CSV table of C-alpha atoms in Angstrom, one decimal:
chain,number,residue,atom,x,y,z
C,1,MET,CA,-23.8,5.1,5.2
C,2,LYS,CA,-20.5,4.4,2.9
C,3,VAL,CA,-17.2,6.6,2.6
C,4,ALA,CA,-15.8,6.7,-1.0
C,5,LYS,CA,-12.5,7.2,-1.3
C,6,PHE,CA,-11.3,8.1,-5.0
C,7,GLY,CA,-7.4,8.1,-5.8
C,8,GLY,CA,-5.4,10.2,-7.9
C,9,SER,CA,-6.0,8.7,-11.8
C,10,SER,CA,-10.0,9.0,-10.5
C,11,VAL,CA,-9.6,13.1,-9.6
C,12,ALA,CA,-6.6,14.2,-12.0
C,13,ASP,CA,-9.1,16.4,-14.9
C,14,ALA,CA,-12.4,17.5,-15.3
C,15,ILE,CA,-13.1,14.7,-17.0
C,16,GLN,CA,-13.0,12.6,-14.2
C,17,PHE,CA,-14.7,14.9,-12.1
C,18,GLU,CA,-17.8,13.8,-13.7
C,19,LYS,CA,-17.2,10.0,-13.1
C,20,VAL,CA,-16.8,10.5,-9.7
C,21,LYS,CA,-19.9,12.6,-9.6
C,22,ASN,CA,-21.6,9.7,-11.6
C,23,ILE,CA,-20.4,6.9,-9.2
C,24,VAL,CA,-21.5,9.4,-5.8
C,25,GLU,CA,-24.9,10.2,-6.5
C,26,SER,CA,-25.8,6.5,-7.9
C,27,ASP,CA,-26.1,5.5,-4.4
C,28,SER,CA,-27.4,8.0,-1.5
C,29,LYS,CA,-25.0,6.0,0.9
C,30,ARG,CA,-22.7,7.5,-0.6
C,31,SER,CA,-22.1,10.5,1.7
C,32,VAL,CA,-18.0,10.7,3.1
C,33,VAL,CA,-15.4,11.1,0.1
C,34,VAL,CA,-12.1,11.3,0.2
C,35,VAL,CA,-10.2,12.8,-2.4
C,36,SER,CA,-6.5,12.3,-3.7
C,37,ALA,CA,-4.9,14.5,-4.8
C,38,ALA,CA,-5.0,15.0,-9.0
C,39,GLY,CA,-3.1,12.8,-10.3
C,40,LYS,CA,-1.8,11.6,-13.5
C,41,SER,CA,-3.9,12.3,-16.9
C,42,GLN,CA,-3.5,11.8,-20.6
C,43,LYS,CA,-2.1,15.0,-20.7
C,44,GLU,CA,-0.8,15.8,-17.0
C,45,PRO,CA,1.8,13.1,-16.9
C,46,VAL,CA,3.0,14.2,-13.4
C,47,LYS,CA,1.0,13.6,-10.3
C,48,VAL,CA,0.4,17.1,-8.7
C,49,THR,CA,2.1,15.7,-5.1
C,50,ASP,CA,5.5,14.9,-7.5
C,51,MET,CA,5.1,19.0,-8.5
C,52,LEU,CA,4.8,20.3,-5.3
C,53,ILE,CA,7.8,17.6,-4.1
C,54,LYS,CA,9.2,19.4,-6.9
C,55,LEU,CA,8.8,22.6,-6.0
C,56,GLU,CA,10.2,22.3,-2.1
C,57,LYS,CA,13.8,21.3,-3.3
C,58,ALA,CA,13.9,24.6,-6.2
C,59,LEU,CA,12.8,26.6,-3.3
C,60,LYS,CA,15.9,24.7,-0.4
C,61,ALA,CA,18.0,25.0,-4.0
C,62,GLY,CA,17.2,28.6,-4.5
C,63,THR,CA,16.3,28.2,-8.1
C,64,ASP,CA,13.5,29.6,-9.7
C,65,PHE,CA,10.1,27.8,-8.9
C,66,GLN,CA,7.5,30.2,-10.6
C,67,LEU,CA,7.4,28.3,-13.4
C,68,LEU,CA,6.3,25.5,-11.6
C,69,PHE,CA,3.5,27.3,-8.9
C,70,GLY,CA,2.4,28.9,-12.4
C,71,HIS,CA,1.7,24.7,-13.4
C,72,ILE,CA,0.5,24.4,-10.5
C,73,SER,CA,-2.2,26.3,-10.3
C,74,ALA,CA,-3.0,26.4,-14.2
C,75,ARG,CA,-3.6,22.2,-13.1
C,76,VAL,CA,-6.2,23.3,-10.8
C,77,LEU,CA,-7.4,26.4,-12.6
C,78,LYS,CA,-8.6,24.3,-15.1
C,79,ILE,CA,-9.9,22.1,-13.3
C,80,ARG,CA,-12.1,24.8,-11.7
C,81,ASP,CA,-13.5,26.7,-15.5
C,82,ASP,CA,-14.2,23.1,-17.5
C,83,LEU,CA,-16.3,22.0,-14.8
C,84,ASN,CA,-17.8,26.4,-14.3
C,85,LEU,CA,-17.5,25.8,-10.3
C,86,ASP,CA,-18.6,28.9,-8.5
C,87,VAL,CA,-14.7,28.5,-6.0
C,88,ASN,CA,-12.9,30.9,-5.1
C,89,ILE,CA,-9.3,28.7,-5.5
C,90,GLU,CA,-7.1,32.0,-6.6
C,91,GLN,CA,-7.7,32.6,-2.7
C,92,ASP,CA,-6.3,29.3,-1.9
C,93,LEU,CA,-3.6,29.6,-4.0
C,94,ASP,CA,-2.4,32.9,-3.5
C,95,ASP,CA,-2.2,32.4,0.5
C,96,ILE,CA,-0.3,28.7,-0.2
C,97,TYR,CA,2.2,30.6,-2.7
C,98,GLN,CA,2.6,33.6,0.2
C,99,ASN,CA,4.0,30.2,2.9
C,100,LEU,CA,6.0,28.8,0.5
C,101,ASN,CA,9.5,30.3,2.4
C,102,HIS,CA,8.7,29.4,5.6
C,103,CYS,CA,5.9,26.5,5.2
C,104,SER,CA,6.5,23.0,6.3
C,105,HIS,CA,7.4,20.3,4.3
C,106,ASP,CA,3.8,18.6,5.3
C,107,TYR,CA,2.1,21.6,4.7
C,108,LEU,CA,3.4,22.6,1.1
C,109,VAL,CA,3.1,18.8,-0.3
C,110,SER,CA,-1.0,18.1,1.6
C,111,ARG,CA,-1.8,21.3,-0.9
C,112,GLY,CA,-3.0,18.7,-4.1
C,113,GLU,CA,-5.5,17.2,-1.7
C,114,PHE,CA,-6.0,20.4,0.1
C,115,LEU,CA,-7.2,22.1,-3.4
C,116,THR,CA,-8.5,18.5,-4.8
C,117,GLY,CA,-10.7,18.5,-2.6
C,118,LYS,CA,-11.7,21.5,-2.3
C,119,LEU,CA,-12.9,21.4,-6.0
C,120,MET,CA,-14.9,18.0,-5.7
C,121,ALA,CA,-16.8,19.8,-3.1
C,122,ALA,CA,-17.8,22.4,-4.6
C,123,TYR,CA,-18.9,19.9,-7.7
C,124,LEU,CA,-20.8,17.2,-5.3
C,125,GLY,CA,-22.5,19.7,-3.7
C,126,TYR,CA,-21.1,18.6,-0.7
C,127,HIS,CA,-19.5,20.6,2.4
C,128,PHE,CA,-15.6,20.7,2.3
C,129,VAL,CA,-14.1,19.6,6.1
C,130,ASP,CA,-10.5,19.6,6.0
C,131,ALA,CA,-8.4,16.6,7.5
C,132,LYS,CA,-6.8,18.8,9.8
C,133,ASP,CA,-10.1,19.6,11.7
C,134,VAL,CA,-10.7,16.3,12.3
C,135,MET,CA,-8.2,14.0,11.8
C,136,ILE,CA,-5.7,14.6,15.0
C,137,PHE,CA,-2.4,12.8,15.3
C,138,ASP,CA,-0.5,13.4,19.0
C,139,GLY,CA,3.3,12.9,17.4
C,140,ASP,CA,3.5,9.3,15.7
C,141,GLN,CA,0.4,8.4,16.7
C,142,PHE,CA,-3.6,9.2,15.6
C,143,ASP,CA,-6.0,9.9,18.3
C,144,TYR,CA,-8.5,8.2,17.4
C,145,ALA,CA,-10.5,9.7,21.0
C,146,LYS,CA,-10.2,13.0,20.0
C,147,SER,CA,-10.8,12.5,16.1
C,148,ALA,CA,-14.1,11.0,16.4
C,149,GLU,CA,-15.3,13.3,18.4
C,150,LYS,CA,-14.1,15.6,15.5
C,151,VAL,CA,-16.0,13.5,12.7
C,152,LYS,CA,-19.0,12.5,13.8
C,153,SER,CA,-19.6,16.1,15.0
C,154,ALA,CA,-19.0,17.6,11.7
C,155,TYR,CA,-21.2,14.5,9.7
C,156,GLN,CA,-24.2,15.1,11.9
C,157,ARG,CA,-23.5,19.1,10.9
C,158,TYR,CA,-23.7,18.5,7.2
C,159,SER,CA,-24.9,15.1,6.8
C,160,ARG,CA,-22.6,14.8,3.4
C,161,ILE,CA,-19.0,15.9,3.6
C,162,LEU,CA,-15.5,15.8,1.9
C,163,VAL,CA,-12.6,15.4,3.4
C,164,PRO,CA,-8.6,15.4,1.9
C,165,GLY,CA,-7.3,12.2,2.3
C,166,PHE,CA,-3.1,11.7,3.1
C,167,TYR,CA,-3.0,14.7,6.0
C,168,GLY,CA,-4.4,16.1,9.5
C,169,ALA,CA,-3.3,17.8,12.0
C,170,ASN,CA,-0.8,17.5,15.4
C,171,LEU,CA,-2.3,19.3,18.5
C,172,ASP,CA,-0.9,22.6,18.4
C,173,GLY,CA,-2.7,22.0,14.9
C,174,SER,CA,0.4,22.1,12.0
C,175,ILE,CA,0.0,19.9,9.6
C,176,HIS,CA,1.3,16.2,9.7
C,177,LEU,CA,1.3,14.1,6.1
C,178,MET,CA,0.5,10.7,6.4
C,179,PRO,CA,3.0,8.2,4.1
C,180,ARG,CA,2.5,8.0,0.3
C,181,GLY,CA,-0.7,6.1,-0.3
C,182,GLY,CA,-2.0,8.1,2.9
C,183,SER,CA,-5.3,9.0,1.5
C,184,ASP,CA,-6.8,5.2,1.5
C,185,ILE,CA,-5.5,5.4,5.5
C,186,SER,CA,-7.1,8.5,5.5
C,187,GLY,CA,-9.9,7.2,4.2
C,188,SER,CA,-10.0,3.4,6.0
C,189,ILE,CA,-10.1,5.1,9.3
C,190,LEU,CA,-13.0,7.7,8.5
C,191,ALA,CA,-14.6,4.3,8.0
C,192,LYS,CA,-14.2,3.1,11.4
C,193,LEU,CA,-14.6,6.5,13.5
C,194,LEU,CA,-18.1,6.7,11.5
C,195,ASP,CA,-18.9,2.3,11.7
C,196,ALA,CA,-19.3,2.8,8.1
C,197,GLU,CA,-21.6,-0.5,6.7
C,198,LEU,CA,-19.0,-0.1,3.7
C,199,TYR,CA,-15.1,1.1,3.0
C,200,GLU,CA,-15.2,2.1,-0.7
C,201,ASN,CA,-12.0,2.7,-2.1
C,202,TRP,CA,-12.2,3.6,-6.5
C,203,THR,CA,-8.9,3.7,-8.6
C,204,ASP,CA,-8.1,2.8,-11.6
C,205,VAL,CA,-8.2,-0.8,-12.0
C,206,SER,CA,-11.5,-3.0,-11.3
C,207,GLY,CA,-10.1,-4.4,-8.3
C,208,ILE,CA,-7.4,-6.8,-7.4
C,209,LEU,CA,-6.1,-9.2,-9.9
C,210,MET,CA,-4.0,-13.0,-9.0
C,211,ALA,CA,-1.2,-11.8,-10.5
C,212,ASP,CA,0.8,-8.4,-12.4
C,213,PRO,CA,-0.9,-8.4,-15.4
C,214,ARG,CA,2.2,-7.5,-16.8
C,215,ILE,CA,3.8,-11.1,-16.3
C,216,VAL,CA,0.1,-12.8,-16.5
C,217,ASN,CA,-1.8,-12.1,-19.3
C,218,HIS,CA,-5.3,-12.1,-18.9
C,219,SER,CA,-4.8,-12.6,-14.7
C,220,LYS,CA,-8.0,-13.4,-13.4
C,221,LYS,CA,-9.9,-11.1,-10.8
C,222,ILE,CA,-10.1,-11.8,-7.3
C,223,ASP,CA,-13.5,-10.8,-6.4
C,224,ILE,CA,-13.1,-12.1,-2.5
C,225,LEU,CA,-10.3,-12.7,-0.3
C,226,THR,CA,-10.1,-12.1,3.5
C,227,TYR,CA,-8.4,-8.7,5.1
C,228,ASP,CA,-5.9,-11.3,6.3
C,229,GLU,CA,-4.9,-11.9,2.3
C,230,LEU,CA,-5.3,-8.2,1.5
C,231,GLN,CA,-2.3,-7.5,3.7
C,232,GLU,CA,0.0,-10.1,2.8
C,233,LEU,CA,0.2,-9.1,-0.9
C,234,SER,CA,0.2,-5.2,0.0
C,235,TYR,CA,3.0,-5.9,2.3
C,236,MET,CA,4.1,-8.5,-1.4
C,237,GLY,CA,4.1,-5.0,-3.6
C,238,ILE,CA,0.2,-5.5,-4.9
C,239,GLY,CA,0.7,-1.4,-4.7
C,240,VAL,CA,-3.1,-1.9,-5.1
C,241,PHE,CA,-4.4,-1.0,-1.8
C,242,GLN,CA,-1.7,0.6,0.9
C,243,GLU,CA,-1.3,-1.7,4.0
C,244,GLU,CA,-1.5,0.7,6.9
C,245,ALA,CA,-5.2,1.2,5.4
C,246,VAL,CA,-5.9,-2.8,6.7
C,247,LEU,CA,-6.3,-2.5,10.1
C,248,PRO,CA,-8.9,0.2,10.5
C,249,VAL,CA,-11.0,-1.1,8.9
C,250,ARG,CA,-10.2,-4.9,9.9
C,251,GLU,CA,-11.1,-4.1,14.0
C,252,LYS,CA,-14.5,-3.3,13.2
C,253,SER,CA,-15.4,-5.5,10.4
C,254,ILE,CA,-16.0,-3.1,8.3
C,255,PRO,CA,-16.4,-4.9,4.4
C,256,THR,CA,-13.8,-3.4,1.5
C,257,LYS,CA,-14.3,-3.1,-1.9
C,258,ILE,CA,-11.6,-2.2,-4.5
C,259,LEU,CA,-13.3,-0.8,-7.5
C,260,ASN,CA,-12.3,1.4,-11.0
C,261,THR,CA,-13.6,4.5,-11.3
C,262,ASN,CA,-13.7,4.7,-15.0
C,263,HIS,CA,-15.4,0.9,-15.1
C,264,PRO,CA,-17.9,0.8,-12.0
C,265,GLU,CA,-19.9,-2.0,-13.9
C,266,GLU,CA,-16.9,-4.2,-13.9
C,267,GLY,CA,-17.3,-4.7,-9.9
C,268,GLY,CA,-14.4,-5.6,-8.4
C,269,THR,CA,-12.8,-7.4,-4.9
C,270,LEU,CA,-14.8,-7.2,-1.8
C,271,VAL,CA,-12.3,-7.7,1.2
C,272,VAL,CA,-13.8,-9.2,4.2
C,273,ASP,CA,-13.6,-10.8,7.8
C,274,ALA,CA,-12.0,-14.5,7.3
C,275,LYS,CA,-15.6,-15.9,8.6
C,276,ASP,CA,-17.6,-14.2,6.3
C,277,LYS,CA,-15.5,-15.8,2.9
C,278,GLN,CA,-16.8,-19.1,1.5
C,279,LEU,CA,-13.6,-21.3,1.1
C,280,ASN,CA,-13.4,-22.8,-2.8
C,281,ASP,CA,-11.6,-25.6,-4.7
C,282,GLN,CA,-9.2,-22.1,-5.7
C,283,ILE,CA,-6.5,-23.1,-3.7
C,284,ILE,CA,-4.1,-20.1,-4.2
C,285,THR,CA,-5.8,-16.5,-3.9
C,286,GLY,CA,-3.0,-14.6,-4.8
C,287,ILE,CA,1.1,-14.1,-6.1
C,288,ALA,CA,2.5,-11.5,-5.5
C,289,GLY,CA,6.5,-10.6,-4.8
C,290,LYS,CA,9.8,-8.3,-4.5
C,291,LYS,CA,12.8,-8.1,-6.8
C,292,ASN,CA,16.1,-7.2,-5.3
C,293,TYR,CA,16.9,-9.4,-2.0
C,294,THR,CA,20.2,-9.7,-1.1
C,295,VAL,CA,20.1,-13.3,1.9
C,296,ILE,CA,22.7,-13.3,4.6
C,297,THR,CA,23.3,-17.1,5.8
C,298,ILE,CA,25.1,-18.0,8.7
C,299,LYS,CA,25.7,-21.5,9.8
C,300,LYS,CA,27.2,-22.9,13.4
C,301,TYR,CA,26.9,-26.3,14.1
C,302,GLN,CA,23.8,-26.6,15.7
C,303,LEU,CA,23.3,-23.0,15.8
C,304,ASN,CA,19.6,-23.8,17.7
C,305,LYS,CA,21.5,-24.3,20.6
C,306,HIS,CA,23.3,-21.6,20.7
C,307,ILE,CA,21.1,-18.6,20.9
C,308,GLU,CA,23.8,-16.8,22.5
C,309,VAL,CA,25.1,-17.1,18.6
C,310,LEU,CA,22.1,-14.8,17.1
C,311,GLN,CA,22.0,-12.5,19.7
C,312,LYS,CA,25.1,-11.8,18.9
C,313,VAL,CA,23.9,-11.7,15.0
C,314,LEU,CA,21.5,-9.4,15.5
C,315,ALA,CA,23.3,-6.8,18.2
C,316,VAL,CA,25.9,-6.7,15.0
C,317,LEU,CA,22.9,-6.1,12.6
C,318,GLN,CA,20.8,-3.5,14.7
C,319,LYS,CA,24.6,-1.5,15.0
C,320,PHE,CA,23.9,-1.1,11.0
C,321,ARG,CA,20.4,0.4,11.2
C,322,ILE,CA,19.2,-2.0,8.8
C,323,ALA,CA,15.5,-3.7,8.2
C,324,ILE,CA,15.9,-7.3,8.5
C,325,ASN,CA,13.7,-10.4,8.1
C,326,TYR,CA,15.2,-13.7,9.2
C,327,VAL,CA,14.1,-17.0,9.5
C,328,PRO,CA,15.3,-20.5,10.4
C,329,SER,CA,16.7,-22.2,8.0
C,330,GLY,CA,17.8,-25.8,9.5
C,331,ASN,CA,19.8,-27.0,12.9
C,332,ASP,CA,23.0,-25.4,12.3
C,333,SER,CA,21.9,-22.5,10.1
C,334,PHE,CA,19.9,-18.7,10.0
C,335,SER,CA,19.0,-16.9,6.9
C,336,PHE,CA,18.4,-13.1,6.8
C,337,LEU,CA,16.7,-11.3,4.3
C,338,PHE,CA,17.3,-7.3,3.2
C,339,GLN,CA,16.2,-5.1,0.6
C,340,GLN,CA,19.1,-4.8,-1.9
C,341,SER,CA,19.7,-1.0,-1.6
C,342,ASP,CA,19.2,-0.7,2.3
C,343,VAL,CA,22.8,-3.4,2.2
C,344,SER,CA,24.8,-2.5,-1.2
C,345,ASN,CA,27.4,-0.3,0.2
C,346,LYS,CA,27.5,-1.5,3.8
C,347,LEU,CA,27.6,-5.6,2.6
C,348,GLU,CA,31.1,-6.4,3.0
C,349,SER,CA,31.3,-4.8,6.3
C,350,ILE,CA,28.1,-7.1,7.7
C,351,VAL,CA,29.6,-10.1,6.8
C,352,LEU,CA,33.5,-9.0,7.9
C,353,LYS,CA,32.1,-8.2,11.2
C,354,LEU,CA,29.7,-10.7,11.9
C,355,LYS,CA,33.1,-12.8,11.0
C,356,GLN,CA,35.3,-11.9,13.4
C,357,THR,CA,33.3,-11.5,16.0
C,358,CYS,CA,29.9,-14.4,16.5
C,359,GLY,CA,31.8,-17.6,16.6
C,360,LEU,CA,30.3,-18.4,13.2
C,361,ASP,CA,31.6,-21.6,10.8
C,362,ASP,CA,30.5,-20.1,7.5
C,363,VAL,CA,28.4,-16.7,6.4
C,364,GLU,CA,26.6,-17.4,3.0
C,365,VAL,CA,25.4,-14.1,0.7
C,366,ASN,CA,23.3,-15.0,-2.0
C,367,LYS,CA,22.3,-11.4,-4.2
C,368,ASP,CA,20.0,-10.3,-6.6
C,369,ILE,CA,16.6,-12.9,-5.4
C,370,ALA,CA,12.8,-12.1,-5.8
C,371,LEU,CA,11.0,-13.2,-3.7
C,372,VAL,CA,7.3,-14.7,-4.8
C,373,ALA,CA,4.5,-15.3,-2.1
C,374,ALA,CA,1.7,-17.6,-2.7
C,375,VAL,CA,-1.4,-15.9,-0.3
C,376,SER,CA,-4.7,-17.9,1.0
C,377,LEU,CA,-6.3,-18.3,3.5
C,378,GLN,CA,-6.0,-22.4,2.8
C,379,LEU,CA,-2.0,-23.0,3.3
C,380,SER,CA,-1.8,-23.6,7.2
C,381,LYS,CA,-5.0,-25.9,7.0
C,382,ARG,CA,-3.4,-27.6,3.6
C,383,PRO,CA,0.4,-27.7,4.0
C,384,ALA,CA,0.9,-30.6,1.4
C,385,ILE,CA,-0.5,-27.4,-1.5
C,386,ALA,CA,3.6,-26.0,-0.4
C,387,GLY,CA,5.0,-29.4,-1.3
C,388,LYS,CA,3.1,-29.7,-4.7
C,389,ILE,CA,4.1,-26.1,-5.7
C,390,LEU,CA,8.1,-26.8,-5.0
C,391,ASP,CA,7.4,-30.0,-7.1
C,392,TYR,CA,5.9,-27.7,-10.1
C,393,LEU,CA,8.7,-25.4,-9.9
C,394,ASP,CA,12.0,-28.4,-9.2
C,395,ASN,CA,10.2,-29.4,-12.8
C,396,SER,CA,10.4,-26.1,-14.2
C,397,LEU,CA,14.3,-25.9,-13.6
C,398,ILE,CA,13.5,-22.6,-11.2
C,399,ASN,CA,16.4,-22.9,-8.3
C,400,VAL,CA,14.4,-22.9,-5.4
C,401,ARG,CA,16.9,-20.6,-2.8
C,402,LEU,CA,14.7,-20.3,0.0
C,403,VAL,CA,11.2,-21.2,1.1
C,404,ILE,CA,9.5,-19.5,4.3
C,405,GLN,CA,6.3,-21.3,5.5
C,406,GLU,CA,5.1,-21.3,9.1
C,407,GLY,CA,2.8,-23.7,10.4
C,408,SER,CA,-0.4,-20.4,11.5
C,409,ASP,CA,1.4,-18.2,8.3
C,410,ILE,CA,-1.2,-18.1,5.1
C,411,LYS,CA,1.1,-17.4,2.7
C,412,VAL,CA,4.4,-19.5,1.6
C,413,VAL,CA,7.1,-17.9,0.2
C,414,PHE,CA,9.6,-18.4,-2.7
C,415,GLY,CA,13.1,-16.9,-2.5
C,416,VAL,CA,14.6,-17.3,-6.2
C,417,ALA,CA,16.9,-15.6,-8.7
C,418,ASN,CA,16.0,-12.0,-9.8
C,419,GLU,CA,15.8,-13.6,-13.6
C,420,ASP,CA,13.4,-16.2,-12.8
C,421,TYR,CA,11.3,-14.0,-11.0
C,422,GLU,CA,8.4,-13.5,-13.7
C,423,LYS,CA,8.6,-17.4,-14.9
C,424,THR,CA,7.9,-18.6,-11.1
C,425,ILE,CA,5.4,-16.2,-11.0
C,426,SER,CA,3.6,-17.5,-13.9
C,427,LYS,CA,4.3,-21.2,-13.1
C,428,ILE,CA,2.8,-20.6,-10.0
C,429,TYR,CA,-0.3,-19.0,-12.0
C,430,ARG,CA,-1.4,-22.0,-14.0
C,431,GLU,CA,-0.4,-24.0,-11.5
C,432,ALA,CA,-3.1,-22.9,-8.5
C,433,MET,CA,-5.6,-22.5,-11.6
C,434,PHE,CA,-5.7,-25.8,-13.8
C,435,ARG,CA,-4.1,-28.3,-11.2
C,436,ASP,CA,-6.6,-30.8,-9.8
C,437,TYR,CA,-6.2,-30.2,-5.7
C,438,LYS,CA,-8.9,-31.7,-4.8
C,439,LYS,CA,-6.0,-34.8,-4.9
C,440,ILE,CA,-4.2,-33.3,-2.6
C,441,PRO,CA,-5.7,-34.6,1.0
C,442,ALA,CA,-6.6,-31.8,4.3
């Protein structure tokens, strides 16, 4: 049995619905389908979910929301009518309309998946299973035991089911929304609960590319990678697969395939357990990164012997309630990495507090830093690769401000100026693809 999740671009209109049906019907094992809300299309530049968020803002502001609701309704009805479906979706739209003035944020924003799921279930001839009836949350924690019981019961009864993604229900029955991109998580969890042989994530790209195609023309597709590699690339911003969706399938070693609804013939990227991936001569699996970091480096003579100083520094940062990454940068220094947007209006106060209360020799600030990660299962086995890449960047006159690699890590991260971000990715890609890494000792 396979779980197949289709993203917003895959269900944007009637034409995309037809592509989904062709894919599902081409493999009888695709007996569980998960859908996102209808996404952008050539004629519809806005996702239904974003339209619902805009509708909620209009409601809160007390402005006219009728036009927005009418647009959402018209879009849903057009898909229904274009496919000649016998679905009374007007009743569902009316129920939503009646609830607008007193419904929760989670309820309203989840209606895109709910409505899209109703239509797709009818089109495929699958039984519609509302996610609120099978995806159960206890507070912020997903209740695997209760959910497994409900999902398995529905699957055993109907054999072919469609579940909308992105939401579930709290113990009191109220709607519980997942993070944006949560349909990936829904599909992954369902694959785990039902012990699927494969989890398919259908989107608008033919798998994961080795580097951002906006930076590297004709970037090579990654045919196979591990859960760890996918998680690191997702964390660093590849944007194809939700980072939180990796864990459920990883826990049961369920292979995951990322595929293109518009071009299913192009294969995709298969994600497997590390023991199932054969290593090849290509030392770098993928390259990803993010711009706009601020790096604060604290300095004190023999800092590594002054744990109390680090404790004071961490206490200061905790008071400002900001997410941080940190890394030792020498015997006398320690660096902290922040998303620039998190500290832009607090930076001066943070630095002042550190200088006044922590007994430091110096505090150094570097803004507009980009982080570029080279990810590969082989990096921990062949650490000399990091040094080679650093040499290539140096030869290209790229000033590397920061290097992060832990002994057991599968990635090495280079901190460079924002203006060198694209150049760094291009350089690492070219060197990883065309250098003879076999000469580097293991």
